[in-house]
Coordinates of C-alpha atoms in Angstrom, one line a residue:
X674 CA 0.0 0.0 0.0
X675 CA 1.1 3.5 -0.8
X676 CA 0.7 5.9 1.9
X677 CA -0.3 9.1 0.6
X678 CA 0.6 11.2 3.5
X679 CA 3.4 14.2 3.5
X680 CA 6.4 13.6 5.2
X681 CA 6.6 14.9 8.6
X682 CA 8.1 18.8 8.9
X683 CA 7.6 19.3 12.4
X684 CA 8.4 16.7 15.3
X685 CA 6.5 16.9 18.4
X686 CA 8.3 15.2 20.9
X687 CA 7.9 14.4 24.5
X688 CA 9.8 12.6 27.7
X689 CA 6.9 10.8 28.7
X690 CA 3.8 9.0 27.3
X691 CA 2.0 10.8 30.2
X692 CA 3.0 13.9 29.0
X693 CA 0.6 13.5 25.7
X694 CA -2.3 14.9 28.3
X695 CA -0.4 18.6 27.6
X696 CA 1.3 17.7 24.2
X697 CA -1.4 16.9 22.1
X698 CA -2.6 20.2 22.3
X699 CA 0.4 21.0 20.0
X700 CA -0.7 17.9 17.6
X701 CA -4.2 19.3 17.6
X702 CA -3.2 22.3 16.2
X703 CA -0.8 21.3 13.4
X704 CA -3.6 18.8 12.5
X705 CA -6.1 21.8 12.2
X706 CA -3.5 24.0 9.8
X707 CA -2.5 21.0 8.1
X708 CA 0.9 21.4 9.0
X709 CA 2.4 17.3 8.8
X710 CA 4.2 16.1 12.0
X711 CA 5.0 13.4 14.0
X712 CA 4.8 12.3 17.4
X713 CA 7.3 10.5 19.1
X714 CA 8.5 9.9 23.0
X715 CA 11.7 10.7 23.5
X716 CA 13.0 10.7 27.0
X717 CA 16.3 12.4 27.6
X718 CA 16.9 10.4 30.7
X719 CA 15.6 6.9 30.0
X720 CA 17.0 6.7 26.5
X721 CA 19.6 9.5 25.8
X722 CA 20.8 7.7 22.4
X723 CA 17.3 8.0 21.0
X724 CA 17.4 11.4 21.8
X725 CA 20.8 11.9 20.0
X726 CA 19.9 10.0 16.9
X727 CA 16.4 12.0 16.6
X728 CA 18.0 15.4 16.6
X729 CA 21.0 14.4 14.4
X730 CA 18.6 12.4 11.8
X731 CA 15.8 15.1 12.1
X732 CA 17.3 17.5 9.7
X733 CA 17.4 15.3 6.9
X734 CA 14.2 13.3 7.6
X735 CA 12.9 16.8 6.8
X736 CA 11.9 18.0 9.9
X737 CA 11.8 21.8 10.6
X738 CA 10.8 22.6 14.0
X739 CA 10.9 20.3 16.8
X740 CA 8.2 21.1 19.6
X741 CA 9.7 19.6 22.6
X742 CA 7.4 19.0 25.6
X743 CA 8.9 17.9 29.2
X744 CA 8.2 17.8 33.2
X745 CA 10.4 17.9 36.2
X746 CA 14.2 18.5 34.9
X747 CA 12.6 19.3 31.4
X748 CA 16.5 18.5 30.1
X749 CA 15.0 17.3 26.6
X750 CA 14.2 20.4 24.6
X751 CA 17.8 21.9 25.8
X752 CA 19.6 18.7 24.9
X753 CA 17.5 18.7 21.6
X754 CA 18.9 22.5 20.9
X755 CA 22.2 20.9 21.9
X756 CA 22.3 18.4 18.8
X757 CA 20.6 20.2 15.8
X758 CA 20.6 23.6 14.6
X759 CA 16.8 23.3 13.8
X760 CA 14.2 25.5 16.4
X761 CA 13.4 24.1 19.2
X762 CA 10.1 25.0 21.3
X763 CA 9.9 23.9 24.7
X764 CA 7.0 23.1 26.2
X765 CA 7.0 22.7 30.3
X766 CA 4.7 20.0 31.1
X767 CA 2.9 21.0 34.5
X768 CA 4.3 19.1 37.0
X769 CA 3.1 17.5 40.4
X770 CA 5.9 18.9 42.3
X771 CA 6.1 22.0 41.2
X772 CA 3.3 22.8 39.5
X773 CA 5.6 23.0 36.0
X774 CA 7.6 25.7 37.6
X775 CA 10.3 23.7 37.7
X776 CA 10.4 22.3 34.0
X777 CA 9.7 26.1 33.3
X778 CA 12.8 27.1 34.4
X779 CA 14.9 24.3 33.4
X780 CA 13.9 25.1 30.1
X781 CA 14.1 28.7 29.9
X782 CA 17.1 29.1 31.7
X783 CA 19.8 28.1 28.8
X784 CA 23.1 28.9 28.3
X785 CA 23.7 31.8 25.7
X786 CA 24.3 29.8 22.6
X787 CA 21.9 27.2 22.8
X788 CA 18.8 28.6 22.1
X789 CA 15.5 27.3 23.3
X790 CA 12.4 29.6 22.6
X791 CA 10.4 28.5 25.9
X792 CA 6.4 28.8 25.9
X793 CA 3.7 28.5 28.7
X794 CA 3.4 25.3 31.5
X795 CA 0.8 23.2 30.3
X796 CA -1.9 23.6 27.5
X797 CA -1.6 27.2 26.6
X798 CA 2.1 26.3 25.4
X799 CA 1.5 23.4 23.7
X800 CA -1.0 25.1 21.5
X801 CA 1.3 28.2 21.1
X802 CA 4.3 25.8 20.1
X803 CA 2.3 24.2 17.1
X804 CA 0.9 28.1 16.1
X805 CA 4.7 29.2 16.3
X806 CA 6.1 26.2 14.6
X807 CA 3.4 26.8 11.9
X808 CA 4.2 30.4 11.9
X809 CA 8.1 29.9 11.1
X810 CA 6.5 27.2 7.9
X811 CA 4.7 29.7 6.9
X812 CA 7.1 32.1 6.2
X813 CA 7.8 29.9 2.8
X814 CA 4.9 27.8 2.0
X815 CA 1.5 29.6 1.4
X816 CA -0.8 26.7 2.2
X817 CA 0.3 27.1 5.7
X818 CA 0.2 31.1 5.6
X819 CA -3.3 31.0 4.6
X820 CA -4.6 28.3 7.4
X821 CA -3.0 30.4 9.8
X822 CA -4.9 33.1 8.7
X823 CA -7.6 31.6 8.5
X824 CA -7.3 30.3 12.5
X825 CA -6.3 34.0 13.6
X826 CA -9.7 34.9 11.7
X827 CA -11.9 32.6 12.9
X828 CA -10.4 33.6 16.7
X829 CA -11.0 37.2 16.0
X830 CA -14.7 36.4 14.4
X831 CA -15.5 34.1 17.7
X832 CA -15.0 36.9 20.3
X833 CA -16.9 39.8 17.7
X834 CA -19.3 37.3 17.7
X835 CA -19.9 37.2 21.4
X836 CA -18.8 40.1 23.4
X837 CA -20.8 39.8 26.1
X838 CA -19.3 36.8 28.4
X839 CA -22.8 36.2 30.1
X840 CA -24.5 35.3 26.8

């Protein structure tokens, strides 16, 4: 059988299968622009030499952006930026603990030269990593530019439509 789907541009990766509660909010949204990506767990601690071949293979796979989404440590998207000179989004996954402060700060606090462009804890991220990642597509492929605009219009439309919040 011939599969008939576009190769993946953006990777969505994760440390955790429990982490797909927060992370498929980034999926969602790439679905919705019709942006192709993949999914894949990829856990910087539990198997480091997946995490190393992923980010050196991405590249030529023809992957783009990587959306990386951790808890806790949150050492994935930083060891991500650390082996591929494509974007990398970090997601911090809300944690028991900490309540995702911690994976916030492990992920926004880089050292200069490994860049890491860090979003909201939780849900709100995810979904602004996949309009970001779809944002940086866009900039060369007008299929993607015009869902986007499309989603920003039908956001703007939804809160003309109802200005009052009691209705």
């Amino acid at each position: 059988m011939i599969s008939t789907a576009k190769p993946a541009r953006v990777g969505v990766v994760m440390g955790s299968r429990s982490d797909w509660e927060t992370m498929e909010h980034a999926a969602s949204v790439l679905d919705e622009l019709g942006v192709p990506h993949e999914v894949r767990v990829v856990s910087a601690h539990r198997t480091p030499d997946l995490l190393f071949r992923y980010a050196d293979e991405a590249a030529a796979r023809g992957i783009e952006v990587i959306i990386a989404g951790a808890g806790g440590a949150a050492h994935l998207p930083g060891m991500l930026a650390a082996k591929t000179r494509l974007p990398v989004f970090g997601v911090p996954v809300q944690s028991k603990a900490l309540n995702g402060m911690d994976s916030l700060l492990s992920i926004a606090q880089m050292p200069a030269g490994i860049p890491v462009g860090t979003l909201a804890i939780g849900r709100a991220g995810a979904v602004n990593a996949g309009l970001l990642a779809a944002a940086v597509l866009a900039l060369h492929d007008p299929a993607i530019a015009g869902a986007l605009d499309a989603f920003r219009s039908r956001q703007t439309q939804a809160v003309l439509d109802q200005p009052d919040p009691r209705a």
